[in-house]
Structures are given as structure tokens and as C-alpha cells.
Coordinates of C-alpha atoms in Angstrom, one line a residue:
Chain A
M7 CA 156.1 141.9 105.2
A8 CA 159.0 142.9 102.2
G9 CA 160.5 138.9 103.0
N10 CA 156.9 137.4 102.0
S11 CA 156.2 140.0 98.9
R12 CA 157.0 136.2 97.2
D13 CA 154.9 134.5 99.1
P14 CA 153.1 132.6 96.2
G15 CA 149.9 132.2 99.1
R16 CA 150.1 135.7 98.8
S17 CA 150.5 136.4 95.0
V18 CA 147.0 133.4 94.9
T19 CA 145.3 135.7 96.8
A20 CA 145.4 138.6 95.6
R21 CA 145.1 137.9 92.6
A22 CA 141.9 135.9 93.9
L23 CA 140.8 139.2 94.5
S24 CA 141.4 141.5 91.9
V25 CA 139.4 139.1 90.3
L26 CA 136.2 141.0 92.4
T27 CA 138.4 143.9 91.6
A28 CA 137.4 144.0 88.3
F29 CA 133.9 144.2 89.0
D30 CA 131.9 147.9 90.4
I31 CA 128.8 149.5 89.3
D32 CA 129.3 150.5 85.5
H33 CA 131.1 147.0 85.4
T34 CA 128.5 143.8 87.0
R35 CA 128.8 141.4 83.5
L36 CA 132.1 140.8 82.4
T37 CA 132.9 138.2 79.8
L38 CA 136.5 136.1 80.2
T39 CA 138.7 138.4 78.9
A40 CA 137.6 141.8 80.5
I41 CA 137.9 140.1 83.4
A42 CA 141.6 138.7 83.1
R43 CA 142.4 142.6 81.0
R44 CA 140.6 144.3 83.8
A45 CA 142.7 142.3 86.8
E46 CA 145.7 142.8 85.0
I47 CA 146.5 138.9 85.1
P48 CA 147.2 136.4 82.7
L49 CA 144.3 134.6 80.8
A50 CA 145.0 131.4 81.9
T51 CA 145.3 132.5 85.7
A52 CA 141.9 134.4 86.1
H53 CA 140.1 131.4 83.7
R54 CA 141.9 129.0 86.8
L55 CA 140.3 131.4 89.8
V56 CA 137.3 132.2 87.5
R57 CA 136.2 128.8 88.0
E58 CA 137.2 128.5 91.4
L59 CA 135.3 131.5 92.3
E60 CA 132.3 130.1 90.7
M61 CA 132.4 126.2 92.6
W62 CA 132.6 128.6 95.8
G63 CA 129.4 130.8 94.3
A64 CA 131.1 134.3 94.6
L65 CA 130.5 134.5 90.9
E66 CA 127.9 133.3 88.7
R67 CA 127.6 133.3 84.9
D68 CA 124.8 134.8 83.2
G69 CA 122.5 133.4 80.5
D70 CA 125.1 134.9 77.9
G71 CA 128.4 132.6 79.2
R72 CA 129.3 135.9 81.3
Y73 CA 130.4 136.4 85.1
E74 CA 128.5 138.2 87.4
I75 CA 128.8 138.7 91.2
G76 CA 127.1 135.6 92.7
L77 CA 124.3 135.1 95.4
R78 CA 126.8 133.6 98.1
L79 CA 129.2 136.1 97.9
W80 CA 126.0 139.5 97.9
E81 CA 125.2 137.5 101.9
I82 CA 128.4 137.1 103.4
G83 CA 128.7 140.5 102.4
L84 CA 125.5 141.2 104.3
L85 CA 127.1 139.9 107.5
A86 CA 129.5 143.3 107.6
P87 CA 128.3 145.5 110.3
V88 CA 127.5 148.2 108.1
N89 CA 124.5 145.9 107.0
S90 CA 124.0 143.6 110.2
R91 CA 123.8 146.1 112.7
L92 CA 123.9 149.2 111.5
R93 CA 121.4 149.1 108.1
E94 CA 118.8 146.5 109.9
I95 CA 118.5 148.5 112.8
A96 CA 117.9 151.9 111.1
L97 CA 115.8 150.1 108.0
P98 CA 112.2 151.4 109.9
Y99 CA 112.5 155.1 111.1
M100 CA 114.5 155.3 107.5
Q101 CA 111.0 154.0 106.1
E102 CA 108.8 156.2 108.8
L103 CA 111.1 159.4 107.1
C104 CA 110.9 158.4 104.0
Q105 CA 107.0 158.2 104.3
S106 CA 106.4 161.4 105.9
T107 CA 108.9 163.3 104.2
H108 CA 107.7 161.7 100.4
D109 CA 111.4 162.7 99.3
N110 CA 114.7 160.3 99.0
V111 CA 116.0 159.3 102.3
H112 CA 120.0 158.5 102.8
L113 CA 121.8 156.7 105.4
A114 CA 125.5 157.0 105.1
V115 CA 128.7 155.8 107.0
R116 CA 132.1 157.5 106.7
D117 CA 135.4 154.6 104.2
G118 CA 138.6 157.1 104.7
L119 CA 137.9 160.6 102.4
E120 CA 134.4 158.8 101.2
V121 CA 130.9 158.9 101.8
V122 CA 129.6 155.2 101.2
Y123 CA 125.8 155.1 101.1
V124 CA 124.8 152.3 102.9
E125 CA 120.8 152.4 102.5
K126 CA 119.2 155.0 100.1
L127 CA 115.2 155.0 100.1
T128 CA 113.0 157.1 97.4
T129 CA 109.2 157.8 96.3
P130 CA 107.7 158.2 93.2
R131 CA 107.8 162.0 94.7
A132 CA 111.8 162.9 95.2
V133 CA 113.7 164.2 93.3
P134 CA 116.1 162.1 91.0
I135 CA 119.4 161.6 92.7
I136 CA 122.4 160.1 92.1
S137 CA 123.6 157.9 95.3
R138 CA 122.5 153.7 95.7
S139 CA 123.7 151.5 98.3
G140 CA 127.4 151.1 97.9
G141 CA 127.5 153.4 96.5
R142 CA 130.4 156.7 97.3
L143 CA 129.9 160.0 96.6
P144 CA 132.5 163.3 97.9
L145 CA 132.1 164.9 101.3
H146 CA 132.2 168.5 100.9
S147 CA 129.8 168.7 98.9
T148 CA 126.5 166.0 100.6
G149 CA 123.9 166.9 103.5
V150 CA 125.4 163.6 104.9
G151 CA 129.4 163.4 103.6
K152 CA 129.2 167.6 105.1
V153 CA 127.9 165.6 109.6
L154 CA 130.8 163.4 108.9
L155 CA 133.1 165.8 107.5
A156 CA 132.1 167.2 110.5
H157 CA 132.6 165.2 113.7
A158 CA 135.4 163.7 112.2
P159 CA 139.2 163.6 113.7
S160 CA 140.8 167.2 112.1
A161 CA 143.6 164.5 110.7
V162 CA 140.7 163.7 108.6
M163 CA 139.6 167.7 107.3
H164 CA 142.8 168.1 106.8
Q165 CA 144.4 165.7 104.7
Y166 CA 140.6 165.9 102.9
C167 CA 141.5 169.3 102.2
E168 CA 145.0 169.2 100.4
R169 CA 143.2 166.6 98.0
G170 CA 141.7 169.7 96.3
L171 CA 137.9 170.6 97.1
P172 CA 136.1 169.5 93.3
R173 CA 133.9 172.3 92.4
Y174 CA 130.9 169.7 91.2
T175 CA 128.2 173.3 90.5
A176 CA 128.5 176.9 91.2
Y177 CA 127.2 176.7 94.5
T178 CA 130.1 173.5 95.6
I179 CA 132.2 174.9 98.7
T180 CA 135.9 174.6 96.5
E181 CA 137.5 176.9 100.2
P182 CA 139.2 174.7 102.8
G183 CA 138.4 178.0 105.1
R184 CA 134.9 178.4 104.5
L185 CA 134.6 174.5 104.2
G186 CA 135.6 174.7 107.6
R187 CA 133.5 177.2 109.6
E188 CA 130.4 175.5 108.3
L189 CA 131.5 172.7 109.2
Q190 CA 131.7 174.6 112.4
T191 CA 128.3 175.5 112.2
V192 CA 127.7 171.7 111.5
R193 CA 128.3 170.9 115.0
S194 CA 127.1 174.1 116.6
R195 CA 123.3 173.3 115.7
G196 CA 123.2 169.7 115.4
F197 CA 122.5 169.2 111.6
A198 CA 123.9 170.1 108.0
Q199 CA 122.9 171.1 105.1
A200 CA 124.4 171.1 100.6
N201 CA 122.1 173.0 99.0
E202 CA 122.4 172.2 95.6
E203 CA 126.4 172.2 96.0
M204 CA 126.0 167.8 94.6
T205 CA 123.1 168.6 91.8
L206 CA 121.4 171.3 90.8
G207 CA 117.6 171.7 92.4
N208 CA 118.8 169.6 94.5
C209 CA 119.4 170.2 99.3
S210 CA 120.1 167.9 100.9
V211 CA 119.9 167.9 105.1
A212 CA 121.9 165.3 107.4
V213 CA 122.2 164.8 111.3
P214 CA 124.4 162.8 113.2
V215 CA 123.6 158.8 114.1
H216 CA 125.9 158.4 117.3
D217 CA 127.1 154.9 118.9
G218 CA 127.0 153.5 122.5
G219 CA 130.6 155.5 123.2
G220 CA 128.9 158.7 122.1
T221 CA 131.0 157.8 118.7
V222 CA 129.3 159.7 115.2
V223 CA 129.4 156.2 113.0
A224 CA 126.3 157.3 110.4
A225 CA 124.2 160.3 109.0
L226 CA 121.0 159.8 107.5
G227 CA 120.2 162.9 105.6
V228 CA 116.6 163.3 103.5
V229 CA 117.4 165.2 99.9
A230 CA 114.7 167.1 98.7
H231 CA 114.1 169.4 96.1
S232 CA 115.4 173.1 96.9
V233 CA 112.6 175.1 95.5
R234 CA 110.1 172.9 97.5
A235 CA 112.7 172.7 101.0
E236 CA 112.1 174.3 103.8
V237 CA 115.0 172.7 106.2
S238 CA 113.5 173.9 108.6
K239 CA 110.3 170.8 107.7
L240 CA 113.1 168.4 106.9
V241 CA 114.9 168.7 110.6
K242 CA 112.0 168.6 112.6
P243 CA 111.7 164.0 111.4
L244 CA 115.1 163.7 110.7
M245 CA 115.8 164.4 114.9
P246 CA 114.0 161.8 115.9
A247 CA 114.5 159.8 113.4
A248 CA 118.4 159.7 114.5
E249 CA 117.9 159.4 117.8
G250 CA 116.1 156.5 117.8
I251 CA 118.5 155.3 115.7
S252 CA 121.4 155.8 117.9
Q253 CA 119.5 154.8 121.3
R254 CA 118.9 151.4 119.3
L255 CA 122.9 151.2 118.9
V256 CA 123.3 151.5 122.9
E257 CA 120.8 148.8 123.6
Q258 CA 122.9 146.6 121.1
D259 CA 126.2 148.0 122.2
R260 CA 125.1 147.1 125.4
I261 CA 123.5 143.6 125.2
N262 CA 127.1 142.2 123.3
L263 CA 128.6 143.9 126.3
D264 CA 127.0 141.3 128.2
L265 CA 127.5 139.0 126.1
L266 CA 130.7 139.7 126.1
S267 CA 130.8 139.0 129.7
H268 CA 129.9 136.4 130.1
Chain B
M6 CA 139.8 119.1 87.0
A7 CA 142.2 116.2 88.8
G8 CA 145.4 117.2 87.6
N9 CA 144.2 119.8 89.0
S10 CA 144.0 118.7 92.3
R11 CA 146.9 119.6 93.6
D12 CA 147.2 122.8 92.0
P13 CA 148.6 125.8 95.2
G14 CA 147.0 127.9 93.6
R15 CA 143.5 126.0 93.6
S16 CA 143.9 125.0 97.3
V17 CA 145.4 128.7 98.4
T18 CA 141.6 130.5 96.9
A19 CA 140.3 127.2 98.2
R20 CA 141.2 128.3 101.9
A21 CA 141.0 132.0 102.1
L22 CA 137.4 131.8 100.8
S23 CA 137.2 129.6 103.7
V24 CA 138.1 132.3 105.8
L25 CA 135.1 133.6 104.3
T26 CA 132.5 131.0 105.0
A27 CA 134.2 131.6 109.1
F28 CA 131.3 134.4 109.5
D29 CA 127.2 133.4 109.2
I30 CA 124.7 135.4 110.9
D31 CA 125.5 133.7 113.6
H32 CA 129.9 134.6 114.3
T33 CA 129.3 137.6 112.5
R34 CA 133.3 138.4 115.0
L35 CA 134.8 136.4 115.2
T36 CA 139.2 136.5 116.5
L37 CA 141.6 135.1 114.2
T38 CA 141.7 131.3 117.0
A39 CA 138.1 130.9 116.0
I40 CA 138.7 131.6 112.3
A41 CA 141.2 128.5 111.9
R42 CA 139.5 125.9 113.7
R43 CA 135.8 127.9 112.1
A44 CA 137.8 127.0 108.2
E45 CA 139.9 123.8 109.3
I46 CA 142.9 125.5 108.3
P47 CA 146.0 126.0 110.8
L48 CA 146.5 128.8 112.4
A49 CA 149.7 129.9 111.0
T50 CA 148.1 129.3 107.4
A51 CA 144.9 132.0 109.1
H52 CA 147.0 134.6 110.2
R53 CA 148.4 136.0 106.8
L54 CA 144.9 134.6 104.8
V55 CA 143.4 137.2 107.3
R56 CA 145.5 139.9 107.1
E57 CA 145.3 139.8 103.1
L58 CA 141.7 139.6 103.1
E59 CA 142.0 142.8 105.4
M60 CA 145.0 144.6 103.7
W61 CA 141.9 144.1 100.8
G62 CA 139.2 145.1 102.4
A63 CA 137.2 141.6 102.7
L64 CA 138.2 141.7 106.2
E65 CA 138.4 144.6 109.2
R66 CA 138.6 144.6 112.9
D67 CA 136.7 145.9 115.7
G68 CA 138.0 147.3 118.6
D69 CA 138.4 143.8 120.5
G70 CA 140.7 142.8 118.1
R71 CA 138.0 140.7 116.7
Y72 CA 137.2 139.7 112.9
E73 CA 134.6 141.1 110.9
I74 CA 133.4 141.1 107.2
G75 CA 134.8 144.1 105.7
L76 CA 132.7 147.1 104.0
R77 CA 134.4 146.6 100.9
L78 CA 132.8 142.7 100.2
W79 CA 130.0 144.4 101.3
E80 CA 129.9 146.8 98.5
I81 CA 130.9 143.9 96.0
G82 CA 129.1 142.0 97.6
L83 CA 125.8 144.6 96.5
L84 CA 126.6 144.2 92.9
A85 CA 125.5 141.0 92.8
P86 CA 122.0 141.1 89.9
V87 CA 119.1 139.4 92.7
N88 CA 120.9 143.3 94.7
S89 CA 122.0 145.5 91.9
R90 CA 118.9 145.0 89.5
L91 CA 115.9 143.0 91.7
R92 CA 116.1 144.6 95.4
E93 CA 116.5 147.7 93.1
I94 CA 114.0 147.9 91.5
A95 CA 111.8 146.4 93.4
L96 CA 112.4 148.5 96.9
P97 CA 109.9 151.5 96.2
Y98 CA 106.7 148.7 95.3
M99 CA 107.8 146.5 98.5
Q100 CA 107.6 150.5 100.7
E101 CA 104.8 151.3 99.3
L102 CA 103.3 147.7 99.8
C103 CA 104.9 148.5 104.2
Q104 CA 102.7 151.4 103.8
S105 CA 99.7 150.4 103.7
T106 CA 99.6 147.3 104.7
H107 CA 101.3 147.8 108.1
D108 CA 103.1 144.3 107.4
N109 CA 106.2 142.5 107.0
V110 CA 107.1 142.7 103.4
H111 CA 109.1 140.4 101.2
L112 CA 110.8 139.2 97.7
A113 CA 112.6 136.0 98.1
V114 CA 114.7 133.7 95.6
R115 CA 115.2 130.2 95.3
D116 CA 119.3 129.0 96.1
G117 CA 118.8 125.2 95.4
L118 CA 115.9 123.8 97.5
E119 CA 116.4 127.4 100.4
V120 CA 114.7 130.1 99.6
V121 CA 117.2 133.2 99.9
Y122 CA 115.3 136.4 101.4
V123 CA 116.7 139.5 99.2
E124 CA 115.0 142.4 101.3
K125 CA 112.3 143.0 104.3
L126 CA 110.4 145.6 105.5
T127 CA 108.4 146.2 108.5
T128 CA 106.4 148.8 110.4
P129 CA 106.3 148.6 114.6
R130 CA 102.9 147.5 114.0
A131 CA 103.6 144.0 112.3
V132 CA 104.3 140.7 113.8
P133 CA 107.5 139.8 114.3
I134 CA 109.3 136.4 112.0
I135 CA 112.3 135.6 111.5
S136 CA 113.7 136.5 108.6
R137 CA 115.5 139.5 107.9
S138 CA 117.7 139.9 104.7
G139 CA 120.4 137.2 102.9
G140 CA 118.6 134.7 105.1
R141 CA 117.4 130.8 104.4
L142 CA 114.4 129.8 105.1
P143 CA 112.1 126.1 103.8
L144 CA 110.5 125.7 100.6
H145 CA 107.3 124.4 101.2
S146 CA 106.9 126.3 105.1
T147 CA 106.4 129.8 103.6
G148 CA 104.1 131.5 101.2
V149 CA 107.1 133.0 99.3
G150 CA 108.6 129.6 99.3
K151 CA 105.2 127.8 97.8
V152 CA 105.3 130.1 95.1
L153 CA 109.2 129.4 93.6
L154 CA 108.8 125.4 93.9
A155 CA 105.3 126.1 92.0
H156 CA 107.1 127.5 90.1
A157 CA 110.6 125.6 89.4
P158 CA 111.3 122.8 87.5
S159 CA 109.9 119.6 88.3
A160 CA 113.2 118.3 88.9
V161 CA 113.1 120.5 92.3
M162 CA 110.6 119.4 93.3
H163 CA 111.3 116.6 93.3
Q164 CA 114.8 116.5 95.0
Y165 CA 113.5 119.0 97.4
C166 CA 110.5 116.2 98.9
E167 CA 113.1 113.6 98.7
R168 CA 114.8 114.8 101.7
G169 CA 111.3 114.8 103.9
L170 CA 109.6 118.0 104.9
P171 CA 109.8 119.0 108.0
R172 CA 107.5 120.1 110.0
Y173 CA 107.7 123.1 111.9
T174 CA 104.6 123.5 113.2
A175 CA 101.3 121.1 113.6
Y176 CA 100.0 122.6 110.7
T177 CA 103.4 122.3 108.2
I178 CA 102.8 120.6 105.3
T179 CA 104.9 116.9 105.6
E180 CA 103.3 115.0 103.6
P181 CA 104.7 115.0 99.2
G182 CA 101.1 113.8 97.7
R183 CA 99.3 117.3 99.4
L184 CA 102.0 119.6 98.7
G185 CA 101.9 118.8 94.8
R186 CA 98.8 120.1 94.7
E187 CA 99.2 123.1 97.0
L188 CA 101.3 123.9 94.7
Q189 CA 99.4 123.3 91.3
T190 CA 96.9 125.8 93.4
V191 CA 99.2 128.2 93.3
R192 CA 99.7 128.1 90.4
S193 CA 96.3 127.8 89.4
R194 CA 95.5 131.1 90.9
G195 CA 98.6 132.5 90.9
F196 CA 99.2 133.0 94.4
A197 CA 100.3 131.3 97.7
Q198 CA 99.5 131.1 101.3
A199 CA 100.9 130.0 104.4
N200 CA 98.6 129.6 107.5
E201 CA 100.8 129.1 110.3
E202 CA 102.8 126.4 109.2
M203 CA 105.9 127.6 109.8
T204 CA 105.3 130.3 112.4
L205 CA 102.6 129.5 114.8
G206 CA 100.3 132.8 114.5
N207 CA 100.9 133.9 111.7
C208 CA 100.5 133.8 107.7
S209 CA 101.9 134.6 104.9
V210 CA 100.4 135.4 101.4
A211 CA 103.0 135.3 98.2
V212 CA 102.7 135.7 94.0
P213 CA 105.4 135.5 91.2
V214 CA 107.2 138.0 90.1
H215 CA 108.2 137.8 86.3
D216 CA 111.5 138.9 84.4
G217 CA 111.7 139.7 80.5
G218 CA 110.7 135.6 79.7
G219 CA 108.6 134.5 81.5
T220 CA 109.9 132.7 84.2
V221 CA 109.6 133.0 87.7
V222 CA 112.5 135.5 89.8
A223 CA 111.3 135.9 93.0
A224 CA 108.1 135.5 94.9
L225 CA 107.2 138.6 96.9
G226 CA 105.2 138.3 99.7
V227 CA 103.2 140.0 103.1
V228 CA 102.8 138.2 106.7
A229 CA 100.8 139.5 108.6
H230 CA 99.5 137.8 112.0
S231 CA 96.7 135.1 111.5
V232 CA 94.5 135.8 113.5
R233 CA 93.9 139.1 111.7
A234 CA 95.1 138.4 108.2
E235 CA 92.8 138.3 105.8
V236 CA 94.6 136.6 102.4
S237 CA 91.9 138.3 99.6
K238 CA 93.2 142.1 101.6
L239 CA 96.6 141.1 101.4
V240 CA 96.5 139.5 98.1
K241 CA 95.0 142.6 96.5
P242 CA 98.4 145.1 97.1
L243 CA 100.4 142.5 95.6
M244 CA 98.7 141.8 92.8
P245 CA 99.9 144.6 90.9
A246 CA 103.1 145.1 92.7
A247 CA 104.4 142.1 92.0
E248 CA 103.5 143.4 88.8
G249 CA 104.7 146.4 88.8
I250 CA 107.9 144.7 89.3
S251 CA 108.2 142.4 86.8
Q252 CA 107.3 145.5 84.6
R253 CA 110.0 147.2 85.2
L254 CA 112.3 144.1 84.9
V255 CA 111.4 143.6 81.7
E256 CA 112.5 147.0 80.4
Q257 CA 115.9 146.7 82.2
D258 CA 116.2 143.0 79.9
R259 CA 115.2 145.2 77.4
I260 CA 118.1 148.1 77.6
N261 CA 120.5 145.3 78.3
L262 CA 120.2 143.6 74.9
D263 CA 119.6 147.4 73.7
L264 CA 123.0 147.7 75.2
L265 CA 124.6 144.2 74.0
S266 CA 123.4 145.0 70.2
H267 CA 124.6 147.9 69.9

């Protein structure tokens, strides 16, 4: 690899990708100058790369001449298994959950040491929350995060605790020993709870979603107002919904295996 | 521009993007060999580009060593305005519509001469349909397509008809003059209908969604069984939902203008 570091191809691709990395949820529309600054590339290089990315459809220009992520990149991104398999299967179950609980419903996966929200459904009656599809939150202070951490390899838990457990509210668990015991409970009773540990006033409950091999691949959760949340009432509709999604994932894995063997 | 065509940077970026283009809904998992073949690049080049795209997170490898679109590309794609503004705003309205109609609910935009489905919600009772979020369908044979074509510049209509109007069922409108009159009706009565014109047995009704400038930016539609579909009953909940989404888009545009002027 080291011998390749001066490979011009490598650096061009890396720079093209750095243009995309200049965009995030707080920077969805950028001028060319801002892209060059955020991507740390010369303006002339940024100009050339942006033009190519725009021609392909990875970037688009808005009415003010600023750049945004393009429709084509969004379309290609939807082919990622997290959307094309997981989200597509889970969506009808999430709609039903949202309809029956009138609360926020989340589907999330773990990426390294973070929760990534795959989808969030909400209703007018639901409590306002900070998550959004494609957004990231911590593993130790959210219901879905606790489920994902509880079922991750133990090395993940060690690595996560080594970085320290940031406090978000007075109720956030910041002591690794306590978190370890909590995750043990998550595994034994089959669901996780987070009581005002991320946001004061909000309570979340989450359960695991399995794939065909029995691996926990996602977490399904509900976030409600802590005052009106009754954990048992939230867990009740979550369990069959997660079971339904898991069942559909198993069926899909079987179809894929059949396709491969032919 | 012509002087830049031998610019090695340009071709490297283009080749990296061609690796992404190798993936589509029928090809979500590809071997390195398949990527090279579909992207029409040498295997060694594909190997180097795929490695870089994988390092960045644009590609990921599955258990069988095949490549898939990665989580990071999906995340960046979600920053596209079609998701981060349009879909996020429309989703709660779509959920409500889906709940009240028990049918398929679509949000779509026009990209050139095609309908692009931004989101599709469905229920267990809904009729099976071929659309999916990120999927494309024709403009002349779908409810959302007719709305988008009816409100497109007239040059789009001419260009669309010039290519010919493919027939999907016995009911598809394939005659430009008839399509023109139909689109006139769509504009005058404020909604579009497609009766078994894409798929036998399915009927769709759609209405326009406006932005702050009054431009039609999307179409909201319901697809139902043609036998049980009552157009007036479908239009009734569609109108206020589209109005609600348009209103939210206007508010958002105002906030963005305020932010810009400060």
C-alpha cells in the first residue's frame, strides 16, 4: 500500500471523495469556495472535480449557484443493503407501530462505535426528538444503541468504554461497570430501556432484529414522553414487529441462497 | 473543455464513478470481475478503484466477498434535497394518507423524462405495485407522472412525445394529441388519474406539490385496486395532504431565505 501512496489515481479518487465529504447535515448547500476549504483541496482542483461530479449527477446546483448532493447519488445510495434490504422490509412494520403507539419509531444499525438511524417515523402527537434517518447518536444513552451494544462482540464494548462515556443528562450511564450490568439485563430480558439518558423528558424502549443466522443486525425502538411512557405497553407491540422483520429477513436470506445455488 | 479531455484526473474520477454505476436494483451485489465488466474498465483498474471506494465507505464487502454500496454513500446520498427537504417534510403526511386510505402512497419527482419515486408507503391491504423508492417509471402512464408532465415546461412534453409513448396495457395513452388533452384536464381540475394504464387492475390518482415560488416540485399519489377505487374518495384526502406539504416547503424556503440574508 505504501508504495502506492504517490499513485496519482489514488489521490484523484480520494480528492473526488473528499468533495463529497465536505457535505454533512449542517452543510447541505455549499459554494465552490466552501467545498474547497472543507475538502482541503486547491480551488482549481475543486472546480474540476465538482464539474465532473456535477456532470455525473453526484452534485447539483441550486438556484443560487451553490452545490448540493445530487439525485443520482441519492439513488445509488439507496442500493445499500441498509436501505434496499433492511429498511424496505421494516417500513410496513414501522408504520403499524407508529400508528398503534402514536410515538416516534426508530430502526437503527451499529456502525463501529455509533448508532446509525436507518429510518424514523413520527406522528403529530409524538414527542420531538433529535434523530433523523442517516443521523448518528451514541450507543450507551439510547434504547436502540443499548440493544446494538449488548449484542456486539465484547471487543466493541471495551473499545467503546475506553473512549469514555459522555454524559448527556443527569441520568446518562457514565460508569462502564454499570453499563456492563445494564447490557446484561438487555440480553436477558430481550429489550433495552433508556430513561431520559439522551434527552430529558424522553424515554426509549428497543428490541433486537435478527437475520437468518441469528445475528442481531438492527434495533427497533420507540421513543415516548417519559411521563406518559409505560415500558410494558411499549414493549408489547415492539416484540411482534421485530419478530416480523426478522422473519422476513430470514426468508430473504433463504431466497438469496437459493439464487446463488442455481 | 476539449483541452481537458486528456486530463488524467478527469478520467480517474469518471472511472471511479463508473464503478458506482455498475450497481443498480438488479445488481446490488457484484464480484470484482462483474464490476470491471459492467463498468467497462480493466480488472486491475477496477481492483484499485474498488479498494479506494471501499476504504472510504462507498463500497462494502458482504460475507461472500461480493461488493455492495456502502453505508457511508447511503448517508451522503440522504443529504440530497429530494430526501433532506422534500421526503422528510412529506413523510408524516404520507403516513396519515396511508393510514386513512389503506392504499399505496407515493411521493415522486420528475428527473428529465422520467418519474423518480422518492418514497412509497404501503399497507398489508394495499394492491401490489412495482414502484420503490429510488425507482423510475414513465411519465405518461402513471398518476404522479401525469401531474409532473402536466406542470413541466412545454418543451419537456414535446421531447417526451418525440421518443414515442410506449404501451404498457390496452389502456395506456399512446397518442400525443390525446395525452396533451389529458394533461390539460390535469391542470384544470387539479389532479391526475391513471386507470390501468401502467398495470392492469391498478388505478392511481395524484395531485401536485408546490414550493414557495408556486412551482410544482413533486407529485403525491395513491395507487389502489381499480375495482374498489373511487376517484373522488381518493382525491379528498390527497388534496389537504399535498397542501400541507406545500405549506411546509414554503415555510422552509422562507427560513432559508432568512438565514441567507443574515
